Coordinates of C-alpha atoms and ligand atoms in Angstrom, one line a residue:
X19 CA 33.7 8.1 2.9
X20 CA 34.5 9.1 -0.7
X21 CA 37.2 11.7 -0.9
X22 CA 36.0 15.3 -0.9
X23 CA 36.3 15.8 -4.6
X24 CA 37.8 19.2 -5.3
X25 CA 35.9 19.2 -8.6
X26 CA 32.7 19.6 -6.6
X27 CA 31.1 22.7 -8.1
X28 CA 30.2 25.5 -5.8
X29 CA 26.6 26.3 -4.9
X30 CA 24.7 28.8 -2.8
X31 CA 24.7 26.5 0.3
X32 CA 28.5 26.2 0.2
X33 CA 28.7 29.9 -0.1
X34 CA 26.7 30.4 3.1
X35 CA 28.8 27.7 4.9
X36 CA 32.0 29.3 3.8
X37 CA 30.8 32.7 5.0
X38 CA 29.9 31.1 8.4
X39 CA 33.3 29.5 8.7
X40 CA 34.9 32.8 8.0
X41 CA 32.9 34.5 10.7
X42 CA 33.6 31.7 13.1
X43 CA 29.9 31.1 13.6
X44 CA 29.4 27.9 15.7
X45 CA 33.2 28.1 16.3
X46 CA 33.7 27.3 12.6
X47 CA 32.0 23.9 13.1
X48 CA 30.0 22.3 10.2
X49 CA 27.6 19.6 11.2
X50 CA 24.8 18.4 9.0
X51 CA 22.4 15.4 9.0
X52 CA 20.4 13.3 6.7
X53 CA 17.0 12.9 8.3
X54 CA 14.8 10.3 6.5
X55 CA 11.4 9.2 7.8
X56 CA 11.5 5.4 7.8
X57 CA 8.2 5.1 5.9
X58 CA 9.6 3.7 2.6
X59 CA 12.8 3.0 0.7
X60 CA 15.1 5.7 -0.3
X61 CA 15.0 7.1 -3.9
X62 CA 17.3 9.0 -6.1
X63 CA 15.9 12.3 -4.7
X64 CA 17.1 11.2 -1.3
X65 CA 20.5 10.5 -2.9
X66 CA 20.7 14.2 -3.8
X67 CA 20.1 15.1 -0.2
X68 CA 22.6 12.4 1.1
X69 CA 25.3 13.5 -1.3
X70 CA 24.7 17.2 -0.3
X71 CA 24.7 16.6 3.5
X72 CA 27.6 14.1 3.7
X73 CA 29.4 16.0 0.9
X74 CA 29.6 19.4 2.5
X75 CA 30.4 17.9 5.9
X76 CA 33.4 16.1 4.3
X77 CA 34.4 19.1 2.3
X78 CA 34.6 21.4 5.4
X79 CA 36.0 18.8 7.8
X80 CA 32.6 18.5 9.5
X81 CA 30.3 15.7 10.5
X82 CA 27.1 14.4 9.2
X83 CA 24.6 12.3 11.2
X84 CA 22.1 9.8 10.0
X85 CA 18.9 10.4 11.9
X86 CA 15.6 8.7 11.5
X87 CA 12.7 11.1 11.9
X88 CA 10.4 8.4 13.3
X89 CA 7.5 10.2 14.8
X90 CA 4.7 8.4 12.9
X91 CA 4.3 4.9 14.2
X92 CA 1.4 3.9 11.9
X93 CA 3.5 4.2 8.7
X94 CA 7.0 3.3 9.9
X95 CA 8.7 0.0 10.0
X96 CA 12.0 -1.6 10.9
X97 CA 12.3 -3.0 7.4
X98 CA 12.5 0.6 6.1
X99 CA 15.1 1.5 8.7
X100 CA 17.3 -1.4 7.6
X101 CA 17.0 -0.7 4.0
X102 CA 17.9 3.0 4.5
X103 CA 21.0 2.1 6.5
X104 CA 22.1 -0.3 3.8
X105 CA 21.4 2.3 1.0
X106 CA 23.3 5.2 2.6
X107 CA 26.3 2.8 3.2
X108 CA 26.2 1.5 -0.3
X109 CA 26.2 5.1 -1.6
X110 CA 29.6 5.3 0.1
X111 CA 28.8 7.4 3.2
X112 CA 29.8 6.9 6.8
X113 CA 28.0 8.5 9.8
X114 CA 30.5 7.0 12.3
X115 CA 28.8 6.4 15.7
X116 CA 26.2 9.1 14.9
X117 CA 23.2 7.0 14.1
X118 CA 20.2 8.7 15.8
X119 CA 16.5 8.3 16.1
X120 CA 14.1 11.1 16.9
X121 CA 12.3 8.5 19.0
X122 CA 15.3 8.5 21.3
X123 CA 14.4 12.1 22.1
X124 CA 10.7 11.4 23.1
X125 CA 11.3 12.0 26.8
X126 CA 13.2 15.2 26.1
X127 CA 10.6 16.4 23.7
X128 CA 7.9 15.7 26.2
X129 CA 9.8 17.9 28.7
X130 CA 10.1 20.7 26.2
X131 CA 6.4 20.5 25.6
X132 CA 5.9 20.8 29.4
X133 CA 8.2 23.8 29.4
X134 CA 6.0 25.5 26.7
X135 CA 2.9 24.8 28.7
X136 CA 4.4 26.2 31.9
X137 CA 5.3 29.4 30.0
X138 CA 1.7 29.7 28.7
X139 CA 2.8 28.9 25.2
X140 CA 1.0 25.6 24.6
X141 CA -2.5 24.3 25.6
X142 CA -4.5 21.1 25.5
X143 CA -7.3 21.4 23.0
X144 CA -10.4 19.2 22.9
X145 CA -11.4 20.0 19.3
X146 CA -11.6 17.0 17.0
X147 CA -9.3 16.8 14.0
X148 CA -12.1 18.0 11.7
X149 CA -12.9 20.9 14.0
X150 CA -9.2 21.9 14.2
X151 CA -9.2 22.0 10.4
X152 CA -12.4 24.1 10.3
X153 CA -11.1 26.6 12.9
X154 CA -7.8 26.9 11.0
X155 CA -9.2 29.2 8.3
X156 CA -7.8 29.4 4.8
X157 CA -5.1 31.2 2.9
X158 CA -7.4 34.2 2.5
X159 CA -9.3 34.0 5.8
X160 CA -7.9 34.1 9.3
X161 CA -8.6 31.2 11.6
X162 CA -10.8 31.2 14.8
X163 CA -9.4 30.7 18.2
X164 CA -10.1 27.4 19.9
X165 CA -12.5 27.6 22.9
X166 CA -9.9 25.7 24.9
X167 CA -7.1 28.2 24.2
X168 CA -7.2 30.0 27.5
X169 CA -7.1 27.1 29.9
X170 CA -4.9 27.7 32.9
X171 CA -1.3 26.4 33.0
X172 CA -2.3 24.0 35.8
X173 CA -5.2 22.5 33.9
X174 CA -3.0 22.1 30.8
X175 CA -0.2 20.5 32.8
X176 CA -2.7 18.1 34.4
X177 CA -4.4 17.2 31.1
X178 CA -1.2 16.7 29.2
X179 CA 0.1 14.4 31.9
X180 CA -3.1 12.4 31.6
X181 CA -2.8 12.3 27.9
X182 CA 0.5 10.6 28.4
X183 CA -1.0 8.3 31.0
X184 CA -3.5 7.0 28.5
X185 CA -6.6 8.4 30.1
X186 CA -8.1 9.7 26.8
X187 CA -9.3 8.2 23.6
X188 CA -7.2 8.5 20.4
X189 CA -7.8 11.8 18.7
X190 CA -9.9 13.2 21.5
X191 CA -7.3 15.8 22.6
X192 CA -4.2 17.4 21.2
X193 CA -1.5 19.7 22.6
X194 CA -1.2 22.9 20.5
X195 CA 1.3 25.7 20.4
X196 CA -0.3 29.0 21.3
X197 CA 0.7 31.2 18.4
X198 CA -1.5 33.3 16.2
X199 CA -4.7 32.2 14.6
X200 CA -4.6 35.2 12.2
X201 CA -1.1 34.6 10.9
X202 CA -0.7 34.8 7.2
X203 CA 1.3 31.5 7.5
X204 CA -1.1 28.7 8.2
X205 CA 1.7 26.7 9.9
X206 CA 1.7 29.4 12.6
X207 CA -2.0 29.0 13.5
X208 CA -1.7 27.1 16.7
X209 CA -0.2 24.0 15.2
X210 CA -0.8 20.7 16.9
X211 CA 2.4 19.5 18.6
X212 CA 1.2 16.3 20.3
X213 CA -1.5 13.8 19.3
X214 CA -2.9 10.8 21.1
X215 CA -2.4 7.6 19.1
X216 CA -2.3 4.1 20.4
X217 CA 0.0 2.5 17.9
X218 CA 3.1 0.4 18.6
X219 CA 6.2 2.2 17.6
X220 CA 9.0 0.2 15.9
X221 CA 11.5 1.2 18.6
X222 CA 9.5 2.4 21.7
X223 CA 6.8 -0.3 21.4
X224 CA 3.8 0.6 23.6
X225 CA 5.7 3.0 25.9
X226 CA 3.9 6.0 24.4
X227 CA 0.4 6.7 23.4
X228 CA 1.1 10.3 22.6
X229 CA 3.5 11.2 19.8
X230 CA 5.1 14.5 18.9
X231 CA 4.3 16.0 15.5
X232 CA 7.0 16.2 12.9
X233 CA 7.4 20.0 13.0
X234 CA 8.0 20.0 16.7
X235 CA 10.3 17.0 16.6
X236 CA 12.5 17.9 13.6
X237 CA 13.8 21.3 14.7
X238 CA 14.4 20.2 18.3
X239 CA 16.2 17.0 17.1
X240 CA 18.5 19.2 15.0
X241 CA 19.1 21.4 18.0
X242 CA 19.8 18.5 20.4
X243 CA 22.4 17.1 17.9
X244 CA 24.1 20.5 17.5
X245 CA 23.4 20.6 13.7
X246 CA 24.8 23.8 12.3
X247 CA 23.3 23.8 8.9
X248 CA 19.9 22.1 8.6
X249 CA 19.5 21.5 4.8
X250 CA 16.1 20.6 3.6
X251 CA 13.9 20.8 0.6
X252 CA 11.8 23.9 -0.4
X253 CA 8.5 22.7 0.9
X254 CA 9.8 23.4 4.4
X255 CA 10.5 27.0 3.8
X256 CA 7.0 27.9 5.2
X257 CA 7.7 25.8 8.3
X258 CA 10.9 27.7 9.1
X259 CA 9.2 30.5 11.1
X260 CA 7.6 27.8 13.3
X261 CA 10.9 26.1 13.9
X262 CA 12.4 29.4 14.7
X263 CA 9.6 30.1 17.2
X264 CA 10.0 26.7 19.0
X265 CA 13.8 27.1 19.3
X266 CA 13.5 30.7 20.4
X267 CA 10.8 30.0 23.0
X268 CA 12.7 27.1 24.4
X269 CA 15.9 29.1 24.2
X270 CA 18.0 26.2 22.9
X271 CA 20.7 25.9 20.2
X272 CA 19.5 27.3 17.0
X273 CA 20.6 25.5 13.7
X274 CA 20.3 27.5 10.5
X275 CA 17.8 26.0 8.1
X276 CA 18.6 26.3 4.4
X277 CA 16.2 25.1 1.7
X278 CA 17.0 23.8 -1.7
X279 CA 15.0 22.4 -4.6
X280 CA 14.0 18.8 -4.7
X281 CA 15.2 16.6 -7.5
X282 CA 12.5 15.7 -10.0
X283 CA 13.4 13.1 -12.6
X284 CA 11.6 12.6 -15.9
X285 CA 9.5 9.5 -16.6
X286 CA 9.1 8.5 -12.9
X287 CA 7.4 9.5 -9.7
X288 CA 9.4 10.2 -6.6
X289 CA 7.3 10.4 -3.5
X290 CA 7.5 7.4 -1.2
X291 CA 3.7 7.4 -0.9
X292 CA 3.4 6.9 -4.7
X293 CA 6.3 4.4 -4.8
X294 CA 4.6 2.4 -2.0
X295 CA 1.4 2.3 -4.1
X296 CA 3.3 1.0 -7.1
X297 CA 4.6 -1.8 -4.8
X298 CA 1.4 -2.5 -3.0
X299 CA -0.8 -2.6 -6.1
X300 CA 1.7 -4.9 -7.8
X301 CA 2.6 -2.6 -10.7
X302 CA 6.2 -3.5 -9.9
X303 CA 7.8 -6.5 -8.2
X304 CA 8.9 -4.7 -5.1
X305 CA 10.8 -1.7 -3.8
X306 CA 13.9 -3.0 -5.6
X307 CA 12.3 -3.6 -8.9
X308 CA 15.0 -2.4 -11.4
X309 CA 12.4 0.0 -12.9
X310 CA 12.0 1.9 -9.6
X311 CA 13.8 5.1 -9.0
X312 CA 14.8 3.7 -5.5
X313 CA 18.4 3.3 -4.5
X314 CA 17.8 -0.4 -4.2
X315 CA 16.1 -0.5 -7.6
X316 CA 19.0 1.3 -9.2
X317 CA 21.4 -1.0 -7.5
X318 CA 19.6 -4.1 -8.8
X319 CA 19.5 -2.5 -12.2
X320 CA 23.3 -2.2 -12.2
X321 CA 23.9 1.4 -11.2
X322 CA 27.1 1.9 -9.3
X323 CA 27.4 4.2 -6.2
X324 CA 30.0 6.3 -8.2
X325 CA 27.6 6.9 -11.0
X326 CA 24.8 8.1 -8.7
X327 CA 27.2 10.4 -6.8
X328 CA 28.5 11.7 -10.1
X329 CA 24.9 12.4 -11.2
X330 CA 24.2 14.3 -8.0
X331 CA 27.3 16.4 -8.6
X332 CA 26.2 17.2 -12.1
X333 CA 22.7 18.3 -11.3
X334 CA 23.9 20.7 -8.6
X335 CA 22.0 22.4 -5.9
X336 CA 19.7 25.3 -6.6
X337 CA 16.7 27.2 -5.2
X338 CA 14.4 26.7 -8.1
X339 CA 12.5 23.5 -8.8
X340 CA 13.2 21.8 -12.1
X341 CA 12.9 18.4 -13.8
X342 CA 16.1 16.5 -14.7
X343 CA 16.0 14.2 -17.7
X344 CA 16.4 10.5 -17.0
X345 CA 18.9 10.5 -19.9
X346 CA 21.4 12.3 -17.7
X347 CA 21.3 9.6 -15.1
X348 CA 21.8 7.0 -17.8
X349 CA 24.7 9.0 -19.2
X350 CA 26.4 8.9 -15.8
X351 CA 26.2 5.1 -15.5
X352 CA 27.2 4.6 -19.2
X353 CA 30.3 6.7 -18.6
X354 CA 31.2 4.7 -15.5
X355 CA 30.6 1.3 -17.0
X356 CA 32.4 2.2 -20.3
X357 CA 35.6 2.4 -18.2
X358 CA 35.0 -0.5 -15.9
X359 CA 32.7 -3.2 -17.4
X360 CA 34.2 -6.2 -19.1
X361 CA 33.0 -6.8 -22.6
X362 CA 31.3 -10.1 -23.3
X363 CA 29.2 -11.7 -26.1
X364 CA 25.6 -12.4 -25.6
X365 CA 22.9 -13.1 -28.1
X366 CA 19.4 -12.0 -26.9
X367 CA 17.3 -13.3 -29.8
X368 CA 19.3 -16.2 -31.3
X369 CA 19.3 -17.2 -34.9
X370 CA 21.1 -20.4 -35.6
X371 CA 23.9 -20.3 -38.2
X372 CA 25.6 -23.4 -39.6
X373 CA 29.0 -22.9 -41.1
X374 CA 28.9 -25.5 -43.8
X375 CA 32.6 -25.6 -44.6
X376 CA 33.8 -25.7 -41.0
X377 CA 35.0 -29.1 -39.7
X378 CA 32.3 -31.1 -38.0
X379 CA 33.6 -31.6 -34.5
X380 CA 36.2 -28.9 -34.3
X381 CA 36.1 -26.3 -31.5
X382 CA 38.8 -23.7 -31.5
X383 CA 39.6 -20.9 -29.1
X384 CA 39.9 -17.4 -30.3
X385 CA 41.3 -14.4 -28.5
X386 CA 39.0 -11.6 -27.4
X387 CA 39.8 -8.3 -25.7
X388 CA 38.1 -7.8 -22.3
X389 CA 38.0 -4.0 -22.4
X390 CA 39.3 -1.8 -25.2
X391 CA 39.0 1.2 -22.8
X392 CA 41.3 -0.6 -20.3
X393 CA 43.8 -2.9 -21.9
X394 CA 45.1 -4.0 -18.5
X395 CA 41.9 -6.0 -18.3
X396 CA 43.6 -8.4 -20.7
X397 CA 42.1 -11.0 -23.1
X398 CA 40.1 -14.2 -22.9
X399 CA 39.4 -17.2 -25.0
X400 CA 36.2 -17.6 -26.9
X401 CA 35.1 -21.0 -28.3
X402 CA 34.2 -21.1 -32.0
X403 CA 32.5 -24.1 -33.8
X404 CA 30.4 -25.1 -36.7
X405 CA 27.1 -24.0 -35.2
X406 CA 26.8 -20.5 -33.8
X407 CA 24.1 -18.0 -32.9
X408 CA 23.8 -14.5 -34.1
X409 CA 21.1 -11.9 -33.4
X410 CA 17.9 -12.4 -35.4
X411 CA 18.0 -8.7 -36.0
X412 CA 21.4 -8.9 -37.7
X413 CA 20.0 -10.8 -40.7
X414 CA 17.5 -9.5 -43.3
X415 CA 16.4 -11.7 -46.2
X416 CA 15.5 -8.6 -48.1
X417 CA 17.8 -5.9 -46.7
X418 CA 16.6 -2.3 -47.1
X419 CA 19.1 0.4 -48.3
X420 CA 21.7 1.2 -45.6
X421 CA 21.3 -2.2 -44.0
X422 CA 24.8 -3.5 -44.0
X423 CA 24.5 -6.5 -41.8
X424 CA 24.0 -10.1 -43.0
X425 CA 21.8 -10.9 -46.0
X426 CA 21.8 -13.6 -48.7
X427 CA 25.1 -13.6 -50.6
X428 CA 26.6 -10.9 -48.3
X429 CA 29.8 -11.2 -46.3
X430 CA 30.2 -9.8 -42.8
X431 CA 32.7 -10.2 -39.9
X432 CA 32.1 -12.2 -36.8
X433 CA 33.9 -10.2 -34.1
X434 CA 37.3 -11.8 -33.1
X435 CA 36.5 -14.8 -35.4
X436 CA 36.1 -15.0 -39.2
X437 CA 34.4 -13.5 -42.2
X438 CA 31.3 -15.4 -43.1
X439 CA 29.0 -15.3 -46.2
X440 CA 25.4 -16.3 -46.2
X441 CA 24.7 -19.0 -48.8
X442 CA 21.3 -20.3 -47.8
X443 CA 18.2 -19.4 -45.8
X444 CA 16.2 -22.1 -44.1
X445 CA 12.6 -21.3 -43.3
X446 CA 9.7 -22.9 -41.4
X447 CA 7.4 -24.5 -44.0
X448 CA 4.3 -23.3 -42.2
X449 CA 5.1 -19.8 -40.9
X450 CA 7.8 -18.8 -43.4
X451 CA 9.9 -17.7 -40.5
X452 CA 13.7 -17.9 -41.0
X453 CA 14.9 -20.6 -38.7
X454 CA 18.5 -21.1 -39.7
X455 CA 21.2 -19.7 -42.0
X456 CA 23.8 -21.6 -43.9
X457 CA 27.1 -19.7 -44.3
X458 CA 30.6 -20.4 -45.4
X459 CA 33.6 -19.0 -43.6
X460 CA 37.0 -17.9 -44.9
X461 CA 39.7 -19.6 -42.9
X462 CA 42.2 -17.0 -43.9
X463 CA 40.3 -14.3 -42.0
X464 CA 40.9 -15.8 -38.5
X465 CA 40.8 -13.2 -35.8
X466 CA 38.6 -11.0 -38.0
X467 CA 40.9 -9.5 -40.7
X468 CA 41.3 -10.4 -44.3
X469 CA 44.9 -10.7 -45.4
X470 CA 44.0 -9.5 -48.9
X471 CA 42.7 -6.3 -47.4
X472 CA 39.0 -6.8 -48.5
X473 CA 36.5 -4.9 -46.4
X474 CA 33.1 -5.8 -44.9
X475 CA 30.6 -3.2 -43.7
X476 CA 29.4 -5.0 -40.6
X477 CA 30.8 -6.8 -37.6
X478 CA 28.4 -9.0 -35.7
X479 CA 28.5 -10.5 -32.2
X480 CA 27.9 -14.2 -31.8
X481 CA 28.3 -17.2 -29.5
X482 CA 29.1 -20.8 -30.2
X483 CA 26.0 -22.9 -29.9
X484 CA 27.5 -25.9 -28.2
X485 CA 29.5 -24.0 -25.6
X486 CA 27.2 -21.1 -24.8
X487 CA 24.9 -20.9 -21.8
X488 CA 21.3 -20.3 -21.3
X489 CA 20.3 -16.9 -19.9
X490 CA 17.3 -14.8 -19.2
X491 CA 17.5 -11.1 -20.0
X492 CA 15.2 -8.4 -18.7
X493 CA 15.0 -5.3 -20.8
X494 CA 13.6 -2.2 -19.1
X495 CA 12.1 1.0 -20.5
X496 CA 10.7 4.0 -18.7
X497 CA 8.2 3.1 -16.0
X498 CA 5.9 6.0 -17.1
X499 CA 5.2 7.1 -20.6
X500 CA 5.1 10.8 -20.1
X501 CA 8.2 12.7 -19.0
X502 CA 6.0 14.2 -16.3
X503 CA 3.5 11.5 -15.2
X504 CA 1.8 13.9 -12.8
X505 CA 1.3 16.6 -15.5
X506 CA -2.4 15.8 -15.6
X507 CA -3.5 16.5 -12.1
X508 CA -7.0 15.2 -12.5
X509 CA -5.9 11.8 -13.7
X510 CA -3.3 10.5 -11.3
X511 CA -4.4 6.9 -11.5
X512 CA -1.2 4.9 -12.5
X513 CA -3.2 2.8 -14.9
X514 CA -3.3 5.6 -17.3
X515 CA 0.3 6.7 -17.2
X516 CA 2.3 3.6 -16.7
X517 CA 4.3 2.3 -19.7
X518 CA 2.9 -1.2 -20.6
X519 CA 6.2 -2.0 -22.2
X520 CA 8.4 -1.1 -19.2
X521 CA 9.6 -4.7 -18.9
X522 CA 10.4 -7.2 -21.7
X523 CA 11.6 -10.6 -20.6
X524 CA 13.7 -12.7 -23.0
X525 CA 14.0 -16.2 -21.9
X526 CA 16.1 -18.0 -24.6
X527 CA 19.2 -15.8 -24.7
X528 CA 22.7 -17.4 -25.1
X529 CA 25.8 -16.1 -23.4
X530 CA 29.5 -16.9 -23.7
X531 CA 30.7 -19.7 -21.4
X532 CA 33.0 -17.6 -19.4
X533 CA 29.9 -16.1 -17.6
X534 CA 29.1 -19.4 -15.9
X535 CA 30.4 -18.1 -12.6
X536 CA 29.0 -14.6 -12.9
X537 CA 27.7 -13.5 -9.5
X538 CA 24.7 -11.3 -8.8
X539 CA 25.7 -7.7 -9.0
X540 CA 28.4 -8.2 -11.6
X541 CA 28.2 -5.8 -14.5
X542 CA 29.1 -6.4 -18.2
X543 CA 28.9 -4.8 -21.5
X544 CA 27.2 -7.1 -23.9
X545 CA 28.9 -6.2 -27.1
X546 CA 26.8 -3.9 -29.3
X547 CA 23.8 -4.3 -26.9
X548 CA 24.4 -2.3 -23.8
X549 CA 25.3 -2.8 -20.1
X550 CA 23.9 -5.6 -18.1
X551 CA 24.0 -6.7 -14.5
X552 CA 23.5 -10.1 -13.0
X553 CA 20.3 -10.4 -11.1
X554 CA 19.9 -12.2 -7.7
X555 CA 17.2 -14.3 -9.4
X556 CA 19.9 -16.2 -11.2
X557 CA 20.2 -20.0 -10.5
X558 CA 22.7 -22.7 -11.4
X559 CA 20.7 -23.5 -14.5
X560 CA 20.0 -20.0 -15.7
X561 CA 21.7 -16.7 -15.2
X562 CA 19.4 -13.7 -15.2
X563 CA 20.5 -10.3 -16.4
X564 CA 19.0 -6.9 -16.1
X565 CA 19.7 -4.4 -18.8
X566 CA 21.2 -1.4 -17.0
X567 CA 21.3 0.9 -20.0
X568 CA 21.7 0.7 -23.7
X569 CA 24.8 2.0 -25.5
X570 CA 22.9 4.8 -27.2
X571 CA 23.7 8.2 -25.6
X572 CA 20.4 10.1 -25.7
X573 CA 21.8 12.7 -23.3
X574 CA 24.3 14.0 -25.9
X575 CA 21.4 14.3 -28.4
X576 CA 19.2 16.2 -25.9
X577 CA 22.1 18.6 -25.1
X578 CA 22.8 19.1 -28.8
X579 CA 19.2 19.9 -29.7
X580 CA 19.0 22.3 -26.7
X581 CA 22.1 24.1 -27.8
X582 CA 21.0 24.4 -31.4
X583 CA 17.5 25.5 -30.4
X584 CA 18.5 28.2 -28.0
X585 CA 19.0 31.6 -29.7
X586 CA 22.6 32.5 -30.2
Ligands
ATP21 P1 8.9 11.8 -0.2 O1 8.1 12.9 -0.5 O2 9.6 11.2 -1.4 O3 8.3 10.8 0.7 P2 10.1 12.9 2.0 O4 10.6 14.3 2.0 O5 8.9 12.7 2.7 O6 10.1 12.4 0.6 P3 12.0 12.1 4.0 O7 12.3 10.8 4.4 O8 11.3 13.0 4.9 O9 11.2 12.0 2.7 O10 13.3 12.8 3.4 C1 14.5 12.8 4.0 C2 15.3 13.9 3.4 O11 15.5 13.8 2.0 C3 14.6 15.3 3.7 O12 15.6 16.2 4.1 C4 14.1 15.7 2.3 O13 14.1 17.0 2.2 C5 15.1 15.0 1.4 N1 14.4 14.7 0.1 C6 13.3 13.9 -0.1 N2 13.0 13.9 -1.4 C7 13.9 14.6 -2.1 C8 14.1 15.0 -3.4 N3 13.3 14.5 -4.4 N4 15.2 15.7 -3.7 C9 16.1 16.1 -2.8 N5 15.9 15.8 -1.5 C10 14.9 15.1 -1.1
MG22 MG1 8.9 13.8 4.7

């Protein structure tokens, strides 16, 4: 578990917990849980909840459980369970021996339901799902009582037992709590607590044909595990009275539920249902597509666990919903990789340069610094020869004002190598496209400095043609064009909001030879270009990189403009 960082800012949840500890509530115990439903992969919003739950547990010497809320067999799968376990671990958190499943409590939950029936607080209802909805009423109108509401305890017990035994068709009957059909809170209008559903469960198989509803299961699972602070997102605020009612009626341990705002991130969607749709309809390559806001997508993209935890610390925990700019997440990974990622040279769109006065078959080795932010990372050798590649974008035949890079007759520095001057431009006869440059080099500038003190205005990255390796580089942009893709509520079809340029694949990139052994998951800074991570699609013949993030810090710019635009 990552150390409980003392820099963790305070928040209203911690204030409540500290007060509880002071008052020796629950004997001063702090026990939280992260309770995902295994119906999809985890996303960055879940990371907020994970960091919060595991974070406060660690900070107050408490415990945090991982519990799967697996009450809906038709949408849940073992694949999701495995990915969630992997992701929480990867983020750096440890639940010890406390991995639980709500499905482990099915028998207990059944007994609690029986207890409610015996006390006249639950009844078997024969209304169909549509009828239940109809009877429920609206926000402005009270509901109507079910005609089955006043069945005797004996009849209810008998029917519920037979529901379990499989005597009735799916959907033909439910078990409902007997609350108040006129309640202002619709959740309290005799909510369904058990339904009949013949679906194999990923853990209990065909043992059950009735399944408890989420609201009934969740609060009781928390209680069974002795959770002291049940942290959840705001949409459960209206469910709290129902949870309180179940726990009070059953007279069992009563965790305290505290709600906080979900994380919304710009330029993406967050709900698992929508992410699943992106996957199923083929808009992305899978749950771990580097454009996805999933933990597995971010990992493949090159994000580190530290950067995500750091992001979660920075956004904080509050009661009000808000949207966080993606630029902040990018800032966090940039900050992390700036310290840790080795610098290398890679040319994404190569332009061939022949150095006319360089000896034909000579290859020399030049020293390059691995990380100027961390000199203990040392240096490496870079081969240099007569034919090199530079970035197409680093040459203009007709340079505009303020363009200081290479142009006919102009001298620039090749990083760690020599000054070169462009003497000739070779073009394709038919297309007029520049295909090759002829340059001369100044042998006296070896290493990148002129002994006579003359200056150049640009330093370019490069690779030697003969020694460099083939690479494919995948450049990513926002998956959605608008900051809030769901702004237009009437037009939620992805086709209209997805960014058609979210992925650009470059297949003829060249990288320095030292990267031959680069393993999937390794992260580098390509000098002047950004941070990149080796993708598992890499083969012996071709290394594939994902661009994690560019070098440009848009977060600083956003903050600056916010500061200057706010009235002083
Ligand atoms: P989604 O709507 O994305 O499917 P969910 O709430 O249905 O999310 P769960 O698996 O039920 O997903 O969530 C597990 C925990 O993570 C819950 O406690 C939930 O409150 C929390 N959580 C989910 N999304 C976010 C978010 N965007 N920000 C913070 N916490 C979240
Ligand atoms: Mg949910």
